[in-house]
XYZ file of C-alpha atoms in Angstrom:
266
model
C 0.322 0.248 -0.153
C 2.032 2.396 -1.414
C 1.533 6.233 0.890
C -1.017 8.173 -1.515
C -3.496 5.024 -0.596
C -2.691 5.128 3.154
C -3.362 9.001 3.398
C -6.470 8.478 1.747
C -7.932 5.824 3.731
C -6.328 7.924 7.192
C -8.425 11.124 5.464
C -11.854 8.950 4.753
C -11.620 7.442 8.733
C -11.745 10.339 10.443
C -14.180 12.445 8.147
C -16.352 8.599 8.866
C -19.633 10.286 11.100
C -21.689 6.549 11.777
C -25.484 6.830 12.052
C -25.926 4.764 14.810
C -29.127 6.110 15.437
C -30.487 4.641 11.956
C -28.790 1.613 12.283
C -30.557 1.000 15.407
C -34.077 1.949 14.265
C -33.630 -0.343 10.935
C -32.701 -3.127 13.532
C -35.915 -2.763 15.770
C -38.246 -2.754 12.609
C -36.368 -5.817 12.010
C -37.726 -7.401 15.403
C -41.412 -6.264 15.434
C -42.385 -7.768 12.027
C -43.721 -11.162 10.872
C -41.248 -13.791 11.305
C -40.942 -15.526 7.792
C -41.897 -19.307 7.754
C -39.092 -20.929 6.417
C -37.258 -24.343 7.014
C -34.416 -24.247 9.553
C -31.330 -25.614 9.358
C -29.972 -28.269 11.485
C -33.022 -27.299 14.742
C -31.189 -23.527 14.401
C -33.146 -21.059 15.850
C -33.109 -18.483 13.277
C -33.317 -15.126 13.434
C -34.978 -12.320 11.756
C -33.472 -11.607 8.331
C -33.699 -8.107 8.456
C -32.013 -8.677 12.820
C -29.342 -10.231 11.002
C -28.986 -8.167 7.784
C -28.400 -5.171 10.735
C -26.048 -6.564 12.327
C -23.732 -8.071 10.024
C -23.447 -4.190 8.852
C -22.964 -3.053 11.887
C -20.782 -5.105 12.749
C -18.928 -4.242 9.386
C -19.083 -0.896 10.096
C -17.774 -1.233 13.826
C -14.371 -3.637 12.005
C -14.009 -0.627 9.438
C -14.437 2.708 12.112
C -11.489 0.432 14.265
C -9.330 -0.288 10.643
C -9.873 3.661 9.697
C -8.940 4.570 13.282
C -5.918 2.595 13.222
C -4.502 3.067 10.638
C -5.653 7.362 11.072
C -3.880 7.321 14.478
C -0.551 5.629 13.160
C 1.735 8.278 12.841
C 3.736 8.253 9.394
C 6.999 7.172 8.795
C 9.967 9.572 10.030
C 12.327 10.539 7.720
C 15.827 10.072 8.891
C 17.294 13.425 10.534
C 21.449 13.703 10.459
C 22.163 16.004 13.950
C 24.303 18.600 13.181
C 28.622 18.641 14.141
C 28.869 20.471 17.059
C 31.056 23.531 16.693
C 34.576 23.137 16.956
C 36.302 24.860 20.003
C 38.381 28.144 19.053
C 41.360 28.539 20.678
C 42.144 32.028 21.967
C 45.558 32.043 22.222
C 47.086 33.955 25.590
C 48.800 37.411 24.944
C 52.298 36.821 26.106
C 53.295 39.568 28.631
C 56.399 41.021 27.522
C 59.363 40.695 30.212
C 60.703 43.451 32.241
C 64.270 45.363 30.826
C 67.310 43.598 32.666
C 69.206 46.145 34.683
C 72.417 47.599 32.921
C 75.897 48.345 34.591
C 77.778 50.883 34.784
C 79.717 51.153 32.358
C 84.405 51.178 33.124
C 86.335 52.266 31.112
C 88.481 49.698 29.672
C 92.497 49.866 30.592
C 94.818 51.444 27.878
C 97.419 49.075 29.249
C 97.293 45.969 31.506
C 98.026 46.249 35.142
C 101.275 43.981 36.484
C 101.338 42.122 39.576
C 101.389 44.250 42.753
C 104.630 44.747 44.587
C 105.219 46.548 47.367
C 106.788 49.162 47.237
C 109.737 50.913 49.740
C 109.398 54.830 48.921
C 112.143 57.031 50.505
C 110.349 59.957 50.063
C 106.812 61.155 52.171
C 103.224 59.411 50.050
C 102.210 63.443 48.738
C 99.138 64.511 49.502
C 96.921 68.165 49.141
C 98.454 68.861 52.254
C 102.098 68.745 51.489
C 101.761 71.910 49.035
C 102.730 71.483 45.634
C 106.325 72.373 43.540
C 105.344 71.961 39.875
C 108.282 73.051 38.582
C 112.091 72.288 39.411
C 115.340 72.494 37.141
C 114.867 70.216 33.915
C 111.170 69.549 34.900
C 107.383 70.459 34.660
C 104.028 69.329 36.141
C 100.286 69.887 36.055
C 98.156 67.221 37.472
C 94.442 66.884 36.239
C 91.050 64.875 36.616
C 90.260 63.538 33.021
C 87.488 65.045 31.430
C 85.770 61.496 30.347
C 85.363 61.044 34.465
C 81.432 60.199 35.671
C 79.706 59.239 38.489
C 81.386 55.720 38.827
C 84.187 56.154 37.626
C 87.704 58.713 36.943
C 91.042 58.844 35.678
C 93.649 60.781 37.217
C 96.269 62.575 34.879
C 99.776 63.840 34.957
C 101.732 65.958 32.840
C 104.947 66.009 32.729
C 107.854 68.099 30.836
C 111.219 67.186 31.049
C 114.407 69.964 29.156
C 116.668 67.564 29.099
C 117.164 63.284 29.257
C 116.699 61.636 32.443
C 118.442 58.727 33.827
C 115.986 57.774 36.999
C 112.457 58.419 37.372
C 109.937 57.598 39.691
C 106.334 59.010 39.291
C 104.085 58.155 41.676
C 99.674 59.099 42.301
C 97.877 58.831 45.156
C 93.970 59.026 44.933
C 92.302 58.933 48.411
C 90.122 56.157 49.518
C 86.825 58.108 48.997
C 84.423 55.117 49.002
C 84.005 52.660 46.757
C 87.901 53.302 45.180
C 89.109 50.118 43.425
C 91.827 49.993 40.747
C 90.697 49.648 37.121
C 93.973 49.896 35.716
C 96.639 52.710 34.715
C 98.498 53.795 31.617
C 101.509 55.877 30.458
C 102.962 57.234 27.101
C 106.785 56.121 27.378
C 107.427 52.351 26.540
C 106.136 49.484 28.791
C 109.079 47.345 29.081
C 111.437 51.039 30.295
C 109.125 50.298 33.613
C 108.181 48.762 36.738
C 104.779 49.593 37.716
C 103.134 48.826 41.147
C 99.391 49.309 42.356
C 98.813 48.648 45.876
C 96.603 50.700 48.926
C 98.480 51.855 51.600
C 97.701 54.675 53.805
C 94.238 55.421 53.329
C 94.529 55.545 49.341
C 95.131 53.735 46.320
C 99.055 54.404 45.019
C 100.076 54.060 41.055
C 103.913 54.226 40.923
C 106.191 54.274 37.569
C 110.191 53.274 38.322
C 112.650 53.613 35.389
C 114.274 50.423 34.733
C 118.193 50.498 35.148
C 120.096 51.387 31.709
C 116.961 53.146 30.495
C 116.253 56.831 29.320
C 113.663 59.249 29.264
C 113.791 61.677 26.425
C 113.379 64.836 26.493
C 109.733 66.591 25.959
C 106.309 65.944 27.151
C 105.306 62.358 28.576
C 101.331 61.670 30.719
C 100.909 59.180 33.517
C 97.474 57.890 34.633
C 95.603 55.814 37.181
C 92.073 54.847 36.468
C 89.728 53.628 39.074
C 86.265 53.213 40.033
C 84.513 54.996 42.755
C 81.259 55.191 45.254
C 78.779 56.961 42.891
C 78.184 60.299 42.220
C 80.946 63.654 42.006
C 84.313 62.648 43.760
C 86.534 65.093 45.453
C 90.135 65.026 44.871
C 91.307 67.437 47.164
C 92.817 64.418 48.763
C 94.663 63.281 45.949
C 98.176 63.666 44.803
C 101.664 63.452 42.925
C 105.098 63.141 43.424
C 108.332 62.936 40.921
C 111.790 62.514 41.448
C 114.223 62.612 38.248
C 118.026 62.755 38.173
C 119.413 64.466 34.581
C 123.065 65.352 34.062
C 121.947 68.546 35.851
C 121.219 67.061 39.399
C 118.297 65.562 40.747
C 114.917 67.539 40.384
C 111.710 67.466 42.309
C 108.472 68.194 41.755
C 104.322 67.094 43.567
C 101.235 68.748 44.018
C 97.915 67.750 43.121
C 94.709 67.114 40.397
C 92.689 70.132 39.879
C 88.955 68.698 38.907
C 87.797 67.814 35.288
C 86.958 71.103 33.248
């Protein structure tokens, strides 16, 4: 039975309204009439023909109504449905918080020349200091001390300019840097050949002491020469009032000695 016939049967069953009153009247009329004369079969009692016909019709209608009602109540075949696929999860990237910047350590100016191992010297003369006054010129020597212009709040350089008008056969140069807090050696240099001098650096008497001693048999030619000591110190502008230098030399004209302090960087 195809879908078209099933639909028509369901519609006919739903629209059918049996006339029960009419059917009951027909049954009553059949029962009230005269019984027909006919020969019964096998001794069975005969029913009025009209009553039998009415009951048969009622049974047929009832059976047909039940069948129609069953067909009408039967649900139509369901069509297969496909459930929608669940949406794919969306992954939201977690923002990367950037890392904080690293601290920068104060720069330390490199030494022009390496510092030899410290050797404890035996000084034949007093350590130079600001309290000793100054003598910047003597015999063939002339001198001037200053703080290097490239010094900063963490690092400084003490410079000595020495001039001689005669060759020197003996020379000892000392730079004294007072310990004002955090003073630590970072190097030293000179314009004369490094192999001509023995260099020592030590802490003594509350100061950092740099010393250059001309080796025997070497000579310092006439002209202008420079010596410098480099060091770290406590943060801030460092006062050089406690610093000083002392120079002893020997020339053909005899011994000469100069000393003094360091002027602030200009």
